XYZ file of N, CA and C in Angstrom:
639
model
N 7.757 26.612 -22.621
C 7.466 27.311 -23.419
C 7.173 27.067 -25.094
N 6.079 26.909 -25.431
C 5.972 27.013 -27.200
C 6.140 28.184 -27.564
N 6.711 28.327 -29.016
C 6.770 29.456 -29.640
C 5.870 29.515 -30.881
N 5.030 30.425 -31.080
C 4.388 30.831 -32.601
C 5.062 31.943 -33.274
N 5.018 31.691 -34.550
C 5.555 33.098 -35.361
C 4.377 33.720 -35.764
N 4.473 35.043 -35.686
C 2.949 36.052 -36.146
C 3.888 36.948 -37.184
N 3.020 37.293 -38.105
C 3.438 38.360 -39.091
C 2.904 39.698 -38.795
N 3.559 40.517 -38.448
C 3.146 41.829 -38.151
C 3.840 42.959 -39.269
N 3.099 43.577 -40.072
C 3.823 44.591 -40.954
C 5.000 44.026 -42.113
N 4.606 42.855 -42.317
C 5.433 42.176 -43.303
C 6.889 41.559 -42.127
N 6.727 41.741 -40.991
C 7.951 41.233 -40.208
C 7.642 39.960 -39.466
N 8.392 39.124 -39.240
C 7.664 38.035 -38.060
C 7.954 38.487 -36.710
N 7.162 38.246 -36.079
C 6.820 38.288 -34.585
C 7.081 37.134 -33.605
N 7.648 36.968 -32.540
C 7.797 35.965 -32.109
C 6.773 36.125 -30.836
N 5.988 35.052 -30.279
C 5.155 35.254 -29.073
C 5.040 33.844 -28.491
N 5.334 33.892 -27.261
C 5.119 32.785 -26.317
C 4.065 32.534 -26.169
N 3.687 31.331 -26.213
C 2.311 30.512 -25.913
C 2.574 29.818 -24.609
N 1.635 29.357 -23.532
C 2.033 28.714 -22.513
C 1.484 27.209 -23.006
N 2.314 26.401 -22.366
C 1.869 24.749 -22.492
C 1.161 24.483 -21.681
N -0.025 23.823 -22.217
C -1.094 23.259 -21.134
C -0.448 22.774 -20.116
N -1.233 22.900 -18.802
C -0.664 22.457 -17.394
C -1.452 21.129 -16.897
N -2.663 20.280 -17.806
C -3.208 19.776 -17.090
C -2.597 18.404 -16.253
N -1.494 17.733 -17.059
C -1.016 16.864 -16.606
C -0.376 17.205 -15.046
N 0.311 18.245 -14.868
C 0.763 18.732 -13.616
C -0.205 19.109 -12.517
N -1.048 19.744 -13.024
C -2.370 20.001 -12.053
C -3.153 18.819 -11.782
N -3.132 17.741 -12.702
C -3.616 16.302 -12.046
C -2.848 15.612 -11.033
N -1.757 15.849 -11.435
C -0.615 15.190 -10.319
C -0.558 16.020 -9.044
N -0.738 17.347 -9.056
C -1.099 18.207 -7.643
C -1.940 17.826 -6.955
N -2.981 17.684 -7.895
C -4.536 17.201 -7.235
C -4.516 15.823 -6.416
N -3.892 15.099 -7.130
C -3.509 13.641 -6.495
C -2.867 13.787 -5.315
N -1.625 14.662 -5.213
C -0.989 14.530 -4.303
C -1.696 15.447 -2.960
N -2.584 16.456 -3.242
C -3.317 17.128 -2.166
C -4.361 16.126 -1.507
N -4.748 15.397 -2.521
C -5.899 14.532 -2.106
C -5.525 13.264 -1.203
N -4.415 12.814 -1.641
C -3.922 11.665 -0.755
C -3.137 12.395 0.598
N -2.689 13.481 0.480
C -1.940 13.924 1.589
C -3.185 14.435 2.833
N -4.375 15.026 2.180
C -5.398 15.530 2.868
C -6.144 13.945 3.486
N -6.342 13.180 2.686
C -6.910 11.904 2.871
C -6.161 11.176 4.195
N -4.555 11.042 4.268
C -4.062 10.375 5.231
C -3.980 11.227 6.518
N -3.871 12.381 6.375
C -3.995 13.205 7.535
C -5.571 13.117 8.090
N -6.350 13.146 7.502
C -7.863 12.831 7.932
C -8.140 11.778 8.414
N -7.712 10.321 8.215
C -7.803 9.273 8.396
C -6.997 8.936 9.406
N -5.682 9.438 9.686
C -4.995 9.220 10.944
C -5.628 9.714 11.833
N -6.029 11.024 12.059
C -6.759 11.878 13.056
C -8.219 11.218 13.663
N -8.903 10.911 12.420
C -10.482 10.150 12.676
C -10.582 8.906 12.201
N -9.825 8.457 11.753
C -10.088 6.898 11.395
C -10.924 6.823 9.970
N -10.595 5.898 9.205
C -11.139 5.872 7.820
C -12.736 5.888 7.731
N -13.242 5.028 8.625
C -14.773 4.927 8.808
C -15.143 6.127 8.965
N -14.802 7.353 9.841
C -15.356 8.472 10.427
C -15.017 9.543 9.408
N -14.243 9.334 8.400
C -13.981 10.464 7.050
C -14.886 10.372 6.116
N -15.583 10.825 5.647
C -16.610 11.195 4.385
C -15.546 11.530 2.745
N -16.160 11.423 2.045
C -15.476 12.047 0.688
C -15.664 13.375 0.735
N -16.841 13.714 1.272
C -17.243 15.209 1.209
C -16.129 15.929 2.149
N -15.880 15.131 3.183
C -14.782 16.255 4.351
C -13.638 16.006 3.325
N -12.939 14.880 2.659
C -11.762 15.111 2.251
C -11.596 16.220 1.196
N -12.827 16.117 0.259
C -13.183 17.416 -0.971
C -12.703 18.474 -0.104
N -13.854 19.237 0.895
C -13.708 20.284 1.518
C -12.352 20.818 2.186
N -11.870 19.839 3.001
C -10.202 19.903 3.800
C -9.449 20.240 2.682
N -9.457 19.344 1.551
C -8.236 19.669 0.400
C -8.630 20.864 -0.257
N -9.488 21.431 -0.401
C -10.224 22.765 -1.130
C -10.287 22.610 -2.606
N -11.119 21.625 -2.975
C -11.392 21.086 -3.934
C -12.652 20.770 -4.344
N -13.482 20.665 -5.369
C -14.584 20.445 -5.769
C -15.113 18.897 -5.607
N -16.139 18.580 -4.962
C -16.429 16.979 -4.914
C -16.360 16.432 -6.396
N -16.526 17.169 -7.671
C -16.726 16.368 -8.742
C -15.504 16.163 -8.984
N -14.326 16.988 -8.828
C -12.766 16.670 -9.106
C -12.543 15.301 -8.250
N -12.812 15.416 -7.189
C -12.664 13.903 -6.344
C -13.080 13.139 -6.937
N -14.515 13.155 -6.988
C -14.905 11.493 -7.704
C -14.681 11.120 -9.107
N -14.254 12.687 -9.615
C -13.713 12.054 -10.922
C -12.498 11.299 -11.345
N -11.688 11.477 -9.869
C -10.321 10.715 -9.816
C -10.677 9.223 -9.054
N -11.728 9.436 -7.953
C -11.610 8.337 -7.165
C -13.106 7.909 -6.977
N -13.496 6.728 -7.346
C -14.962 6.486 -7.337
C -15.745 6.626 -6.140
N -14.958 6.204 -5.186
C -15.235 5.956 -3.608
C -14.367 5.531 -2.877
N -14.101 5.686 -1.513
C -12.842 5.844 -0.469
C -12.469 4.633 -0.799
N -12.810 3.294 -1.057
C -11.965 2.264 -1.089
C -10.970 2.622 -2.349
N -11.499 3.135 -3.267
C -10.486 3.582 -4.459
C -9.407 4.027 -4.005
N -9.934 5.444 -3.221
C -8.581 6.504 -2.821
C -7.807 5.456 -1.755
N -8.354 4.508 -1.186
C -7.612 3.747 -0.040
C -6.449 3.142 -0.854
N -7.053 2.645 -1.993
C -6.005 1.791 -3.047
C -4.870 2.353 -3.653
N -5.153 3.620 -4.010
C -4.157 4.628 -4.511
C -3.211 4.904 -3.495
N -3.811 5.382 -2.025
C -3.029 5.747 -1.060
C -2.145 4.334 -0.656
N -2.649 3.410 -0.914
C -1.578 2.054 -0.254
C -0.537 1.795 -1.220
N -0.733 2.257 -2.454
C 0.519 2.107 -3.447
C 1.828 2.530 -2.929
N 1.865 3.783 -2.322
C 2.730 4.377 -1.874
C 3.488 3.485 -0.482
N 2.525 3.268 0.215
C 2.953 2.575 1.401
C 3.239 0.960 0.925
N 2.770 0.373 0.297
C 3.065 -0.784 -0.258
C 4.667 -0.746 -0.793
N 5.142 0.235 -1.640
C 6.584 0.556 -1.875
C 7.373 0.396 -0.780
N 6.977 1.581 0.413
C 7.708 1.514 1.583
C 7.818 0.115 2.039
N 6.801 -0.339 2.360
C 7.200 -1.877 2.874
C 8.016 -3.015 2.289
N 7.709 -2.873 1.132
C 8.673 -3.817 0.015
C 9.886 -3.418 0.052
N 10.350 -2.136 -0.035
C 11.734 -1.548 0.139
C 12.303 -1.920 1.229
N 11.344 -1.716 2.825
C 12.039 -2.003 3.792
C 12.419 -3.391 4.080
N 11.472 -4.347 3.317
C 11.776 -5.951 3.436
C 13.025 -6.197 2.954
N 13.112 -5.915 1.795
C 14.562 -5.782 0.649
C 15.566 -5.052 1.509
N 15.645 -4.421 1.987
C 16.831 -3.824 2.696
C 17.104 -4.775 3.928
N 15.930 -5.228 4.710
C 16.359 -6.198 5.665
C 17.004 -7.300 5.178
N 16.495 -8.197 4.233
C 16.968 -8.935 3.593
C 18.485 -8.995 3.163
N 18.627 -7.966 2.373
C 20.072 -7.908 1.960
C 20.893 -7.265 3.155
N 20.636 -6.746 4.024
C 21.357 -6.467 5.198
C 21.747 -7.746 5.873
N 20.881 -8.506 5.619
C 21.157 -9.888 6.908
C 21.234 -10.876 6.143
N 21.662 -11.121 4.950
C 21.972 -12.308 4.059
C 22.591 -13.239 4.475
N 23.597 -12.946 5.012
C 24.762 -13.568 5.573
C 24.592 -13.852 7.087
N 24.281 -12.781 7.840
C 24.428 -13.079 9.295
C 23.141 -13.702 10.216
N 22.092 -13.666 9.004
C 20.967 -14.544 9.878
C 20.516 -15.906 9.224
N 20.067 -16.853 10.016
C 19.768 -18.176 9.209
C 18.291 -17.804 8.813
N 18.066 -18.614 7.556
C 16.759 -18.407 7.035
C 15.670 -18.338 7.891
N 15.658 -19.075 8.763
C 14.653 -19.145 9.866
C 14.245 -17.612 10.471
N 15.483 -17.111 10.974
C 15.894 -15.965 11.440
C 15.111 -14.752 10.427
N 15.721 -14.950 8.909
C 15.184 -13.971 8.164
C 13.544 -14.176 7.927
N 13.158 -15.098 8.097
C 11.765 -15.285 7.845
C 10.927 -14.737 9.154
N 11.340 -14.875 10.293
C 11.060 -14.403 11.204
C 10.794 -12.647 11.016
N 11.936 -12.381 11.056
C 12.440 -11.121 10.335
C 11.020 -10.333 9.725
N 11.007 -10.668 8.568
C 10.055 -10.633 7.622
C 8.685 -10.324 8.114
N 8.195 -11.613 8.887
C 6.718 -11.707 9.432
C 6.710 -10.375 10.271
N 7.783 -10.321 11.164
C 7.592 -9.339 12.073
C 7.325 -7.506 11.308
N 8.250 -7.420 10.218
C 8.114 -6.286 9.497
C 6.597 -6.262 8.940
N 6.070 -7.751 8.480
C 4.686 -7.579 8.104
C 3.769 -7.007 8.981
N 3.837 -7.797 9.900
C 2.936 -7.438 11.173
C 3.010 -5.948 11.995
N 4.271 -5.205 11.625
C 4.135 -4.085 11.986
C 3.617 -2.773 11.164
N 3.757 -3.405 9.484
C 2.950 -2.785 8.594
C 1.271 -3.076 9.061
N 0.960 -4.104 9.257
C -0.479 -4.292 9.101
C -0.896 -3.610 10.684
N -0.140 -3.571 11.610
C -0.599 -2.700 13.011
C -0.763 -1.369 12.344
N 0.175 -0.806 11.663
C 0.173 0.807 11.627
C -0.850 0.976 10.249
N -1.201 0.261 9.595
C -2.148 0.660 8.263
C -3.397 -0.001 8.217
N -3.622 -0.696 9.438
C -4.809 -1.494 9.543
C -6.176 -0.536 8.815
N -6.255 0.482 9.209
C -7.644 1.150 9.178
C -7.558 1.730 7.365
N -6.499 1.720 6.933
C -6.469 1.569 5.466
C -6.628 0.563 4.752
N -6.078 -0.768 5.459
C -6.319 -1.902 4.593
C -7.508 -2.419 4.764
N -8.393 -2.308 6.093
C -9.606 -2.744 5.865
C -10.681 -2.374 4.683
N -10.873 -1.241 4.301
C -11.503 -0.645 3.319
C -11.236 -1.185 2.024
N -9.804 -1.010 1.870
C -8.918 -1.502 0.726
C -9.518 -2.818 0.652
N -9.221 -4.037 1.326
C -9.506 -5.241 1.417
C -10.994 -5.655 1.151
N -12.122 -4.667 1.653
C -13.287 -4.935 1.160
C -13.494 -4.600 0.081
N -12.417 -3.597 -1.169
C -12.752 -3.312 -2.558
C -12.585 -4.884 -3.155
N -11.145 -5.109 -2.625
C -10.615 -6.260 -3.548
C -11.928 -7.600 -3.280
N -12.343 -7.573 -1.865
C -13.237 -8.779 -1.898
C -14.765 -8.662 -2.592
N -15.128 -7.574 -3.124
C -16.250 -7.151 -4.317
C -15.809 -7.016 -5.830
N -14.419 -7.700 -5.901
C -14.233 -7.576 -7.479
C -13.637 -8.961 -8.055
N -14.656 -9.283 -8.896
C -14.149 -10.541 -9.564
C -13.364 -11.750 -8.681
N -14.901 -12.164 -7.988
C -14.689 -13.292 -6.992
C -13.476 -13.406 -6.076
N -13.463 -12.301 -5.651
C -12.193 -12.324 -4.651
C -10.975 -12.392 -4.756
N -10.901 -12.489 -6.357
C -9.294 -12.865 -6.460
C -8.277 -11.565 -6.484
N -9.085 -10.529 -6.765
C -8.357 -9.166 -7.307
C -6.991 -9.014 -6.417
N -7.017 -9.435 -4.975
C -5.691 -9.037 -4.105
C -4.670 -10.059 -4.405
N -5.087 -11.318 -5.075
C -4.055 -12.350 -5.500
C -3.317 -12.180 -6.562
N -3.938 -11.087 -7.541
C -3.197 -10.464 -8.573
C -2.409 -9.216 -8.462
N -2.316 -8.785 -6.997
C -1.812 -7.521 -6.693
C 0.026 -7.594 -6.524
N 0.242 -6.298 -7.259
C 1.828 -6.145 -6.904
C 2.209 -6.794 -5.390
N 1.570 -6.080 -4.605
C 2.204 -6.428 -2.901
C 2.002 -8.161 -2.637
N 0.736 -8.455 -3.104
C 0.694 -9.939 -2.846
C 1.893 -10.966 -3.777
N 2.009 -10.458 -4.869
C 2.827 -11.418 -5.677
C 4.460 -11.020 -5.224
N 4.675 -9.817 -4.486
C 6.077 -9.446 -4.045
C 6.058 -10.346 -2.653
N 4.967 -10.280 -1.862
C 5.197 -11.437 -0.671
C 5.466 -12.470 -0.770
N 4.363 -13.046 -1.665
C 4.515 -14.748 -2.093
C 5.721 -14.985 -2.416
N 6.382 -14.129 -3.358
C 7.493 -14.895 -3.774
C 8.709 -14.569 -2.774
N 8.788 -13.565 -2.025
C 9.832 -13.709 -1.113
C 9.460 -14.699 0.333
N 8.346 -14.845 0.519
C 8.028 -15.901 1.659
C 8.505 -17.395 0.958
N 7.901 -17.506 -0.011
C 8.344 -18.927 -0.709
C 9.920 -19.116 -0.845
N 10.407 -18.044 -1.121
C 12.165 -18.235 -1.374
C 12.555 -18.429 0.017
N 12.264 -17.814 1.014
C 12.578 -18.113 2.192
C 12.145 -19.307 2.632
N 11.189 -19.953 2.295
C 10.549 -21.330 2.943
C 11.435 -22.285 2.196
N 11.669 -22.009 0.805
C 12.579 -23.120 0.246
C 13.871 -23.060 0.803
N 14.370 -21.986 1.427
C 15.682 -21.968 2.101
C 15.909 -22.647 2.962
N 14.763 -22.488 3.858
C 14.819 -23.361 5.139
C 14.738 -24.912 4.897
N 13.899 -25.174 3.756
C 13.754 -26.432 3.397
C 13.578 -27.678 4.534
N 13.965 -28.647 4.519
C 13.405 -29.692 5.203
C 13.616 -29.399 6.843
N 14.215 -28.739 7.210
C 14.353 -28.173 8.587
C 13.415 -27.229 9.209
N 12.723 -26.739 8.525
C 11.551 -25.848 8.903
C 10.119 -26.817 9.459
N 9.400 -25.975 9.618
C 7.904 -26.616 10.342
C 7.127 -26.765 8.975
N 7.496 -25.901 8.020
C 6.503 -26.094 6.864
C 6.978 -26.158 5.710
N 7.709 -27.313 5.568
C 8.473 -28.189 4.642
C 7.933 -28.533 3.420
N 6.501 -28.851 3.750
C 6.002 -29.693 2.685
C 5.637 -29.154 1.439
N 5.464 -27.895 1.276
C 4.909 -26.754 0.180
C 4.963 -25.368 0.260
N 6.464 -25.032 0.050
C 6.661 -23.672 0.392
C 5.819 -22.893 -0.289
N 5.416 -22.518 -1.397
C 4.269 -21.819 -2.070
C 2.874 -21.913 -1.206
N 2.547 -23.370 -1.050
C 1.152 -23.251 -0.350
C 0.965 -22.644 1.322
N 2.221 -22.899 1.860
C 2.627 -22.212 3.225
C 2.555 -20.773 2.907
N 3.328 -19.969 1.753
C 3.344 -18.577 1.669
C 1.976 -18.113 1.460
N 1.024 -18.747 0.765
C -0.209 -18.109 0.685
C -1.013 -18.301 2.000
N -0.846 -19.304 2.566
C -1.815 -19.392 4.048
C -0.950 -18.234 4.745
N 0.152 -17.828 5.045
C 0.777 -16.847 5.837
C 0.032 -15.665 5.392
N -0.260 -15.423 4.059
C -0.722 -14.109 3.625
C -2.083 -13.906 4.007
N -2.652 -15.217 3.626
C -4.336 -15.164 3.984
C -4.168 -14.973 5.460
N -3.660 -15.534 6.326
C -3.678 -15.401 7.713
C -3.382 -14.189 8.582
N -2.935 -13.279 7.774
C -2.468 -11.884 8.050
C -3.647 -10.822 7.366
N -4.593 -11.329 7.380
C -6.140 -10.619 6.952
C -6.048 -9.401 8.151
N -6.131 -7.975 7.682
C -6.329 -6.818 8.935
C -7.552 -7.150 9.607
N -8.562 -7.514 9.375
C -9.653 -8.042 10.347
C -9.434 -8.912 11.123
N -8.610 -9.741 10.863
C -8.469 -10.827 11.831
C -7.391 -10.393 12.643
N -6.393 -9.646 12.457
C -5.371 -9.035 13.196
C -5.866 -8.186 14.158
N -6.730 -7.349 13.871
C -7.315 -6.401 15.126
C -8.412 -7.407 15.846
N -9.001 -8.258 15.233
C -9.600 -9.247 16.036
C -8.700 -9.764 17.343
N -7.483 -10.342 17.100
C -6.560 -10.667 17.838
C -6.412 -9.805 18.812
N -6.068 -8.407 18.227
C -5.549 -7.096 19.194
C -6.615 -6.908 20.075
N -8.044 -6.505 19.451
C -8.808 -5.841 20.303
C -9.966 -6.743 21.124
N -10.131 -8.142 20.419
C -11.241 -8.748 21.155
C -10.593 -10.072 21.895
N -9.295 -10.287 21.221
C -8.731 -11.442 21.939
C -7.155 -11.047 23.053
N -7.329 -9.763 23.170
C -6.323 -8.989 24.213
C -4.980 -9.489 23.649
N -4.580 -9.769 22.273
C -3.101 -10.135 22.225
C -2.619 -8.703 21.870
N -1.302 -8.592 22.049
C -0.573 -7.668 21.815
C 0.094 -7.795 20.860
N 0.694 -6.636 19.965
C 1.428 -6.755 18.724
C 2.634 -7.695 18.941
N 3.289 -7.653 20.060
C 4.388 -8.770 20.155
C 3.988 -10.234 20.445
N 2.888 -10.188 20.714
C 2.296 -11.577 21.215
C 1.770 -12.155 19.547
N 1.270 -11.372 18.986
C 1.139 -11.912 17.416
C 2.614 -12.373 16.714
N 3.467 -11.459 16.903
C 4.780 -11.623 16.291
C 5.263 -13.199 16.684
N 5.215 -13.185 18.159
C 5.629 -14.368 18.861
C 5.095 -15.498 18.083
N 3.638 -15.721 18.130
C 2.807 -16.940 17.687
C 3.112 -16.891 15.953
N 3.316 -15.962 15.214
C 3.737 -16.345 14.013
C 4.846 -16.802 13.520
N 6.010 -16.059 14.372
C 7.395 -16.701 14.459
C 7.421 -18.292 14.626
N 6.710 -18.481 15.493
C 6.707 -19.806 16.084
C 5.910 -20.922 15.345
N 4.886 -20.388 14.827
C 4.009 -21.241 13.626
C 4.787 -21.253 12.589
N 5.295 -20.339 11.820
C 5.836 -20.550 10.677
C 7.160 -20.593 10.513
N 8.078 -19.996 11.236
C 9.510 -20.184 11.162
C 10.118 -21.011 12.187
N 9.566 -21.594 13.310
C 9.893 -22.610 14.090
C 10.558 -21.954 15.008
N 10.931 -20.532 15.365
C 11.769 -19.943 16.414
C 10.815 -19.059 17.206
């Protein structure tokens, strides 16, 4: 609370004035929108959910929604920030826990498994986000994103640690970039839905191809 002093009959009078709540209200609206969108996407799929449906279910005006998110891809981008932090923390925990007990090849294989788990679980959110990235600045937006930079550094470090004993020793940074490009969510769903590969099949092929295990 802020306090203002008024003079009444020659004596000061203290009155409390409410602090403006725009910031907390905006944060609450963001939380409500993202929570509602995630629930609707999980139930119906991203493509089947409209911005109008999100606003109506959240109980907010469409103007409020569009002032924060210009389109569904923009909303997915914000929604994925929290998910990206989760997967980065999961990978960090895995690497720290197994730093001394697993070989670099095994740790690389474990990271690939975690990345595939993430894509499998979040593909419906990743695809519209990928489409947004492809429309921005010559398709390079994804390669400046925090999740790309984190994964690029993590994979490159593991590949360098493997060194000459691995199947991709020639250029670790190049190989790390190729791995990330090959994990396009659209391509992953093609393997799952059109080629009949299970998630475990995909993991096995990635491990063999990039970690040699």
